[in-house]
Amino acid sequence: MSNLVYVLNGPNLNLLGKRQPHIYGHETLADVERDCVALANEIGLSVRFLQSNWEGQVVDWIHEAREDATGIVINPGAFTHTSVAILDALNAFEGTVIEVHISNVHKRESFRHHSYISLRADGIVVGCGTLGYQLGLRRVAALQ
Ligand code: DQA
């Protein structure tokens, strides 16, 4: 069985560490990638770590994951609250899906309280900072 996990990041997450650090912290996306790769090595997974500001690109990566991945850890950013297209793509993926949000979206504006992605996610990590990505990877490994 494949041990590959796609770690997908949606819009504005390329600015992690620079945008609204009081909400999202000071770590950059490169730091998160480094930590994910290190953990994956430890627990027998491999990681494809990707970010895009384009909805269709995220959909295309989910289609690719159908071919070769055991799981997807996804922080869809603002697409969480808008994207039926990403939900449909995830519904076509048979492995484990873990949704991650760095901030506690339920403590924030009401438009962040609804997630299309949660209709598909096997697990959700919210408000645990960038540690949420690692928790997501551990959950994918546990379900393998
Ligand atoms: C986020 C929460 C979303 O509401 C927001 O649009 C993001 C980041 C988070 O990680 O907390 O871009 O997904």
PDB file of C-alpha atoms and ligand atoms in Angstrom:
ATOM      1  CA  MET A   1       0.000   0.000   0.000  1.00  0.00           C
ATOM      2  CA  SER A   2       1.142   3.578  -0.700  1.00  0.00           C
ATOM      3  CA  ASN A   3       2.594   5.550   2.203  1.00  0.00           C
ATOM      4  CA  LEU A   4       2.305   8.864   0.375  1.00  0.00           C
ATOM      5  CA  VAL A   5       0.306  11.713   1.928  1.00  0.00           C
ATOM      6  CA  TYR A   6      -0.511  14.933   0.110  1.00  0.00           C
ATOM      7  CA  VAL A   7      -0.358  17.941   2.433  1.00  0.00           C
ATOM      8  CA  LEU A   8      -2.345  20.599   0.577  1.00  0.00           C
ATOM      9  CA  ASN A   9      -2.549  24.292   1.417  1.00  0.00           C
ATOM     10  CA  GLY A  10      -4.973  26.783  -0.064  1.00  0.00           C
ATOM     11  CA  PRO A  11      -4.870  30.534  -0.639  1.00  0.00           C
ATOM     12  CA  ASN A  12      -2.728  32.948   1.364  1.00  0.00           C
ATOM     13  CA  LEU A  13      -0.963  30.189   3.263  1.00  0.00           C
ATOM     14  CA  ASN A  14       2.184  31.080   1.302  1.00  0.00           C
ATOM     15  CA  LEU A  15       2.172  34.179   3.544  1.00  0.00           C
ATOM     16  CA  LEU A  16       2.233  32.138   6.740  1.00  0.00           C
ATOM     17  CA  GLY A  17       4.508  33.813   9.314  1.00  0.00           C
ATOM     18  CA  LYS A  18       4.002  37.188   7.636  1.00  0.00           C
ATOM     19  CA  ARG A  19       0.224  37.687   7.586  1.00  0.00           C
ATOM     20  CA  GLN A  20      -1.689  38.243  10.835  1.00  0.00           C
ATOM     21  CA  PRO A  21       0.890  36.487  13.051  1.00  0.00           C
ATOM     22  CA  HIS A  22      -1.330  37.109  16.104  1.00  0.00           C
ATOM     23  CA  ILE A  23      -3.770  34.670  14.478  1.00  0.00           C
ATOM     24  CA  TYR A  24      -1.542  32.305  12.489  1.00  0.00           C
ATOM     25  CA  GLY A  25       1.767  32.498  14.362  1.00  0.00           C
ATOM     26  CA  HIS A  26       5.310  33.235  13.244  1.00  0.00           C
ATOM     27  CA  GLU A  27       6.202  29.934  11.587  1.00  0.00           C
ATOM     28  CA  THR A  28       6.465  29.996   7.813  1.00  0.00           C
ATOM     29  CA  LEU A  29       5.013  27.407   5.450  1.00  0.00           C
ATOM     30  CA  ALA A  30       8.588  26.222   4.807  1.00  0.00           C
ATOM     31  CA  ASP A  31       8.919  25.556   8.570  1.00  0.00           C
ATOM     32  CA  VAL A  32       5.674  23.568   8.491  1.00  0.00           C
ATOM     33  CA  GLU A  33       6.896  21.573   5.490  1.00  0.00           C
ATOM     34  CA  ARG A  34      10.199  20.792   7.232  1.00  0.00           C
ATOM     35  CA  ASP A  35       8.356  19.561  10.354  1.00  0.00           C
ATOM     36  CA  CYS A  36       5.930  17.468   8.280  1.00  0.00           C
ATOM     37  CA  VAL A  37       8.745  15.814   6.327  1.00  0.00           C
ATOM     38  CA  ALA A  38      10.665  15.051   9.554  1.00  0.00           C
ATOM     39  CA  LEU A  39       7.603  13.523  11.228  1.00  0.00           C
ATOM     40  CA  ALA A  40       6.657  11.576   8.103  1.00  0.00           C
ATOM     41  CA  ASN A  41      10.148  10.006   8.044  1.00  0.00           C
ATOM     42  CA  GLU A  42       9.714   9.013  11.680  1.00  0.00           C
ATOM     43  CA  ILE A  43       6.306   7.361  11.276  1.00  0.00           C
ATOM     44  CA  GLY A  44       6.796   5.693   7.905  1.00  0.00           C
ATOM     45  CA  LEU A  45       4.983   8.111   5.629  1.00  0.00           C
ATOM     46  CA  SER A  46       6.196  10.224   2.756  1.00  0.00           C
ATOM     47  CA  VAL A  47       4.835  13.669   2.087  1.00  0.00           C
ATOM     48  CA  ARG A  48       4.074  15.762  -0.974  1.00  0.00           C
ATOM     49  CA  PHE A  49       3.721  19.292   0.434  1.00  0.00           C
ATOM     50  CA  LEU A  50       1.961  21.801  -1.839  1.00  0.00           C
ATOM     51  CA  GLN A  51       0.376  25.257  -1.751  1.00  0.00           C
ATOM     52  CA  SER A  52      -1.711  27.165  -4.282  1.00  0.00           C
ATOM     53  CA  ASN A  53      -3.826  30.284  -4.373  1.00  0.00           C
ATOM     54  CA  TRP A  54      -5.872  28.708  -7.210  1.00  0.00           C
ATOM     55  CA  GLU A  55      -8.903  26.551  -6.520  1.00  0.00           C
ATOM     56  CA  GLY A  56      -8.543  24.519  -9.737  1.00  0.00           C
ATOM     57  CA  GLN A  57      -4.933  23.692  -8.886  1.00  0.00           C
ATOM     58  CA  VAL A  58      -6.030  22.255  -5.542  1.00  0.00           C
ATOM     59  CA  VAL A  59      -8.702  20.203  -7.348  1.00  0.00           C
ATOM     60  CA  ASP A  60      -6.055  18.907  -9.802  1.00  0.00           C
ATOM     61  CA  TRP A  61      -3.748  17.871  -6.936  1.00  0.00           C
ATOM     62  CA  ILE A  62      -6.605  15.978  -5.267  1.00  0.00           C
ATOM     63  CA  HIS A  63      -7.175  14.143  -8.560  1.00  0.00           C
ATOM     64  CA  GLU A  64      -3.458  13.265  -8.634  1.00  0.00           C
ATOM     65  CA  ALA A  65      -3.690  12.003  -5.057  1.00  0.00           C
ATOM     66  CA  ARG A  66      -6.385   9.542  -6.235  1.00  0.00           C
ATOM     67  CA  GLU A  67      -3.674   7.780  -8.233  1.00  0.00           C
ATOM     68  CA  ASP A  68      -0.996   7.330  -5.597  1.00  0.00           C
ATOM     69  CA  ALA A  69      -1.818   8.575  -2.086  1.00  0.00           C
ATOM     70  CA  THR A  70      -3.110   6.942   1.072  1.00  0.00           C
ATOM     71  CA  GLY A  71      -4.227  10.226   2.600  1.00  0.00           C
ATOM     72  CA  ILE A  72      -4.690  13.955   2.247  1.00  0.00           C
ATOM     73  CA  VAL A  73      -4.064  16.499   4.992  1.00  0.00           C
ATOM     74  CA  ILE A  74      -5.630  19.722   3.762  1.00  0.00           C
ATOM     75  CA  ASN A  75      -5.787  23.281   4.994  1.00  0.00           C
ATOM     76  CA  PRO A  76      -8.002  24.753   2.285  1.00  0.00           C
ATOM     77  CA  GLY A  77      -7.728  28.311   3.686  1.00  0.00           C
ATOM     78  CA  ALA A  78     -10.714  30.424   2.641  1.00  0.00           C
ATOM     79  CA  PHE A  79     -11.809  27.755   0.112  1.00  0.00           C
ATOM     80  CA  THR A  80     -12.997  25.852   3.209  1.00  0.00           C
ATOM     81  CA  HIS A  81     -15.998  28.129   3.401  1.00  0.00           C
ATOM     82  CA  THR A  82     -16.787  28.413  -0.312  1.00  0.00           C
ATOM     83  CA  SER A  83     -15.628  25.469  -2.379  1.00  0.00           C
ATOM     84  CA  VAL A  84     -18.072  22.802  -3.510  1.00  0.00           C
ATOM     85  CA  ALA A  85     -15.461  21.950  -6.187  1.00  0.00           C
ATOM     86  CA  ILE A  86     -12.881  20.933  -3.577  1.00  0.00           C
ATOM     87  CA  LEU A  87     -15.538  18.987  -1.645  1.00  0.00           C
ATOM     88  CA  ASP A  88     -16.504  17.120  -4.846  1.00  0.00           C
ATOM     89  CA  ALA A  89     -12.854  16.308  -5.585  1.00  0.00           C
ATOM     90  CA  LEU A  90     -12.307  15.004  -2.042  1.00  0.00           C
ATOM     91  CA  ASN A  91     -15.451  12.887  -2.368  1.00  0.00           C
ATOM     92  CA  ALA A  92     -13.750  11.214  -5.344  1.00  0.00           C
ATOM     93  CA  PHE A  93     -10.699  10.358  -3.191  1.00  0.00           C
ATOM     94  CA  GLU A  94     -10.886   7.059  -1.325  1.00  0.00           C
ATOM     95  CA  GLY A  95      -8.144   7.477   1.302  1.00  0.00           C
ATOM     96  CA  THR A  96      -8.135   9.314   4.608  1.00  0.00           C
ATOM     97  CA  VAL A  97      -8.870  13.053   4.567  1.00  0.00           C
ATOM     98  CA  ILE A  98      -7.891  15.248   7.521  1.00  0.00           C
ATOM     99  CA  GLU A  99      -8.928  18.922   7.510  1.00  0.00           C
ATOM    100  CA  VAL A 100      -6.601  21.305   9.338  1.00  0.00           C
ATOM    101  CA  HIS A 101      -7.099  24.900  10.453  1.00  0.00           C
ATOM    102  CA  ILE A 102      -4.299  26.680  12.261  1.00  0.00           C
ATOM    103  CA  SER A 103      -6.674  29.097  13.973  1.00  0.00           C
ATOM    104  CA  ASN A 104      -9.813  28.229  15.905  1.00  0.00           C
ATOM    105  CA  VAL A 105     -12.292  29.136  13.173  1.00  0.00           C
ATOM    106  CA  HIS A 106     -15.187  28.752  15.621  1.00  0.00           C
ATOM    107  CA  LYS A 107     -13.868  31.637  17.711  1.00  0.00           C
ATOM    108  CA  ARG A 108     -13.810  33.895  14.658  1.00  0.00           C
ATOM    109  CA  GLU A 109     -16.321  35.451  12.210  1.00  0.00           C
ATOM    110  CA  SER A 110     -19.492  33.412  11.671  1.00  0.00           C
ATOM    111  CA  PHE A 111     -18.709  32.901   7.947  1.00  0.00           C
ATOM    112  CA  ARG A 112     -15.749  30.761   9.066  1.00  0.00           C
ATOM    113  CA  HIS A 113     -17.986  28.442  11.089  1.00  0.00           C
ATOM    114  CA  HIS A 114     -19.220  26.532   8.055  1.00  0.00           C
ATOM    115  CA  SER A 115     -16.915  24.179   6.177  1.00  0.00           C
ATOM    116  CA  TYR A 116     -17.800  22.352   2.958  1.00  0.00           C
ATOM    117  CA  ILE A 117     -14.703  20.230   3.524  1.00  0.00           C
ATOM    118  CA  SER A 118     -15.979  18.887   6.851  1.00  0.00           C
ATOM    119  CA  LEU A 119     -18.753  17.069   4.948  1.00  0.00           C
ATOM    120  CA  ARG A 120     -15.980  14.732   3.691  1.00  0.00           C
ATOM    121  CA  ALA A 121     -13.206  14.956   6.287  1.00  0.00           C
ATOM    122  CA  ASP A 122     -12.529  11.870   8.391  1.00  0.00           C
ATOM    123  CA  GLY A 123     -10.990  14.115  11.043  1.00  0.00           C
ATOM    124  CA  ILE A 124     -10.655  17.817  11.723  1.00  0.00           C
ATOM    125  CA  VAL A 125      -7.910  19.631  13.660  1.00  0.00           C
ATOM    126  CA  VAL A 126      -8.837  23.199  14.539  1.00  0.00           C
ATOM    127  CA  GLY A 127      -7.030  25.843  16.561  1.00  0.00           C
ATOM    128  CA  CYS A 128      -3.920  23.808  17.396  1.00  0.00           C
ATOM    129  CA  GLY A 129      -1.596  26.054  15.430  1.00  0.00           C
ATOM    130  CA  THR A 130       0.761  24.491  12.910  1.00  0.00           C
ATOM    131  CA  LEU A 131       0.946  21.405  15.138  1.00  0.00           C
ATOM    132  CA  GLY A 132      -2.383  20.517  13.521  1.00  0.00           C
ATOM    133  CA  TYR A 133      -0.566  19.352  10.380  1.00  0.00           C
ATOM    134  CA  GLN A 134       1.457  16.862  12.406  1.00  0.00           C
ATOM    135  CA  LEU A 135      -1.640  15.645  14.234  1.00  0.00           C
ATOM    136  CA  GLY A 136      -3.237  15.141  10.838  1.00  0.00           C
ATOM    137  CA  LEU A 137      -0.287  13.087   9.603  1.00  0.00           C
ATOM    138  CA  ARG A 138      -0.328  10.965  12.757  1.00  0.00           C
ATOM    139  CA  ARG A 139      -4.030  10.268  12.215  1.00  0.00           C
ATOM    140  CA  VAL A 140      -3.457   9.215   8.591  1.00  0.00           C
ATOM    141  CA  ALA A 141      -0.715   6.850   9.801  1.00  0.00           C
ATOM    142  CA  ALA A 142      -2.982   5.435  12.529  1.00  0.00           C
ATOM    143  CA  LEU A 143      -5.727   4.652  10.005  1.00  0.00           C
ATOM    144  CA  GLN A 144      -3.423   2.931   7.506  1.00  0.00           C
TER     145      GLN A 144
HETATM  146  C1  DQA B   1      -7.535  28.898   8.018  1.00  0.00           C
HETATM  147  C2  DQA B   1      -8.867  29.512   8.457  1.00  0.00           C
HETATM  148  C3  DQA B   1      -9.629  30.089   7.283  1.00  0.00           C
HETATM  149  O1  DQA B   1     -10.853  30.642   7.704  1.00  0.00           O
HETATM  150  C4  DQA B   1      -8.805  31.184   6.613  1.00  0.00           C
HETATM  151  O2  DQA B   1      -9.485  31.668   5.468  1.00  0.00           O
HETATM  152  C5  DQA B   1      -7.420  30.749   6.278  1.00  0.00           C
HETATM  153  C6  DQA B   1      -6.705  29.896   7.224  1.00  0.00           C
HETATM  154  C7  DQA B   1      -6.679  28.440   9.210  1.00  0.00           C
HETATM  155  O3  DQA B   1      -5.720  27.711   8.976  1.00  0.00           O
HETATM  156  O4  DQA B   1      -6.952  28.817  10.355  1.00  0.00           O
HETATM  157  O5  DQA B   1      -6.853  31.172   5.279  1.00  0.00           O
HETATM  158  O6  DQA B   1      -7.800  27.769   7.215  1.00  0.00           O
END
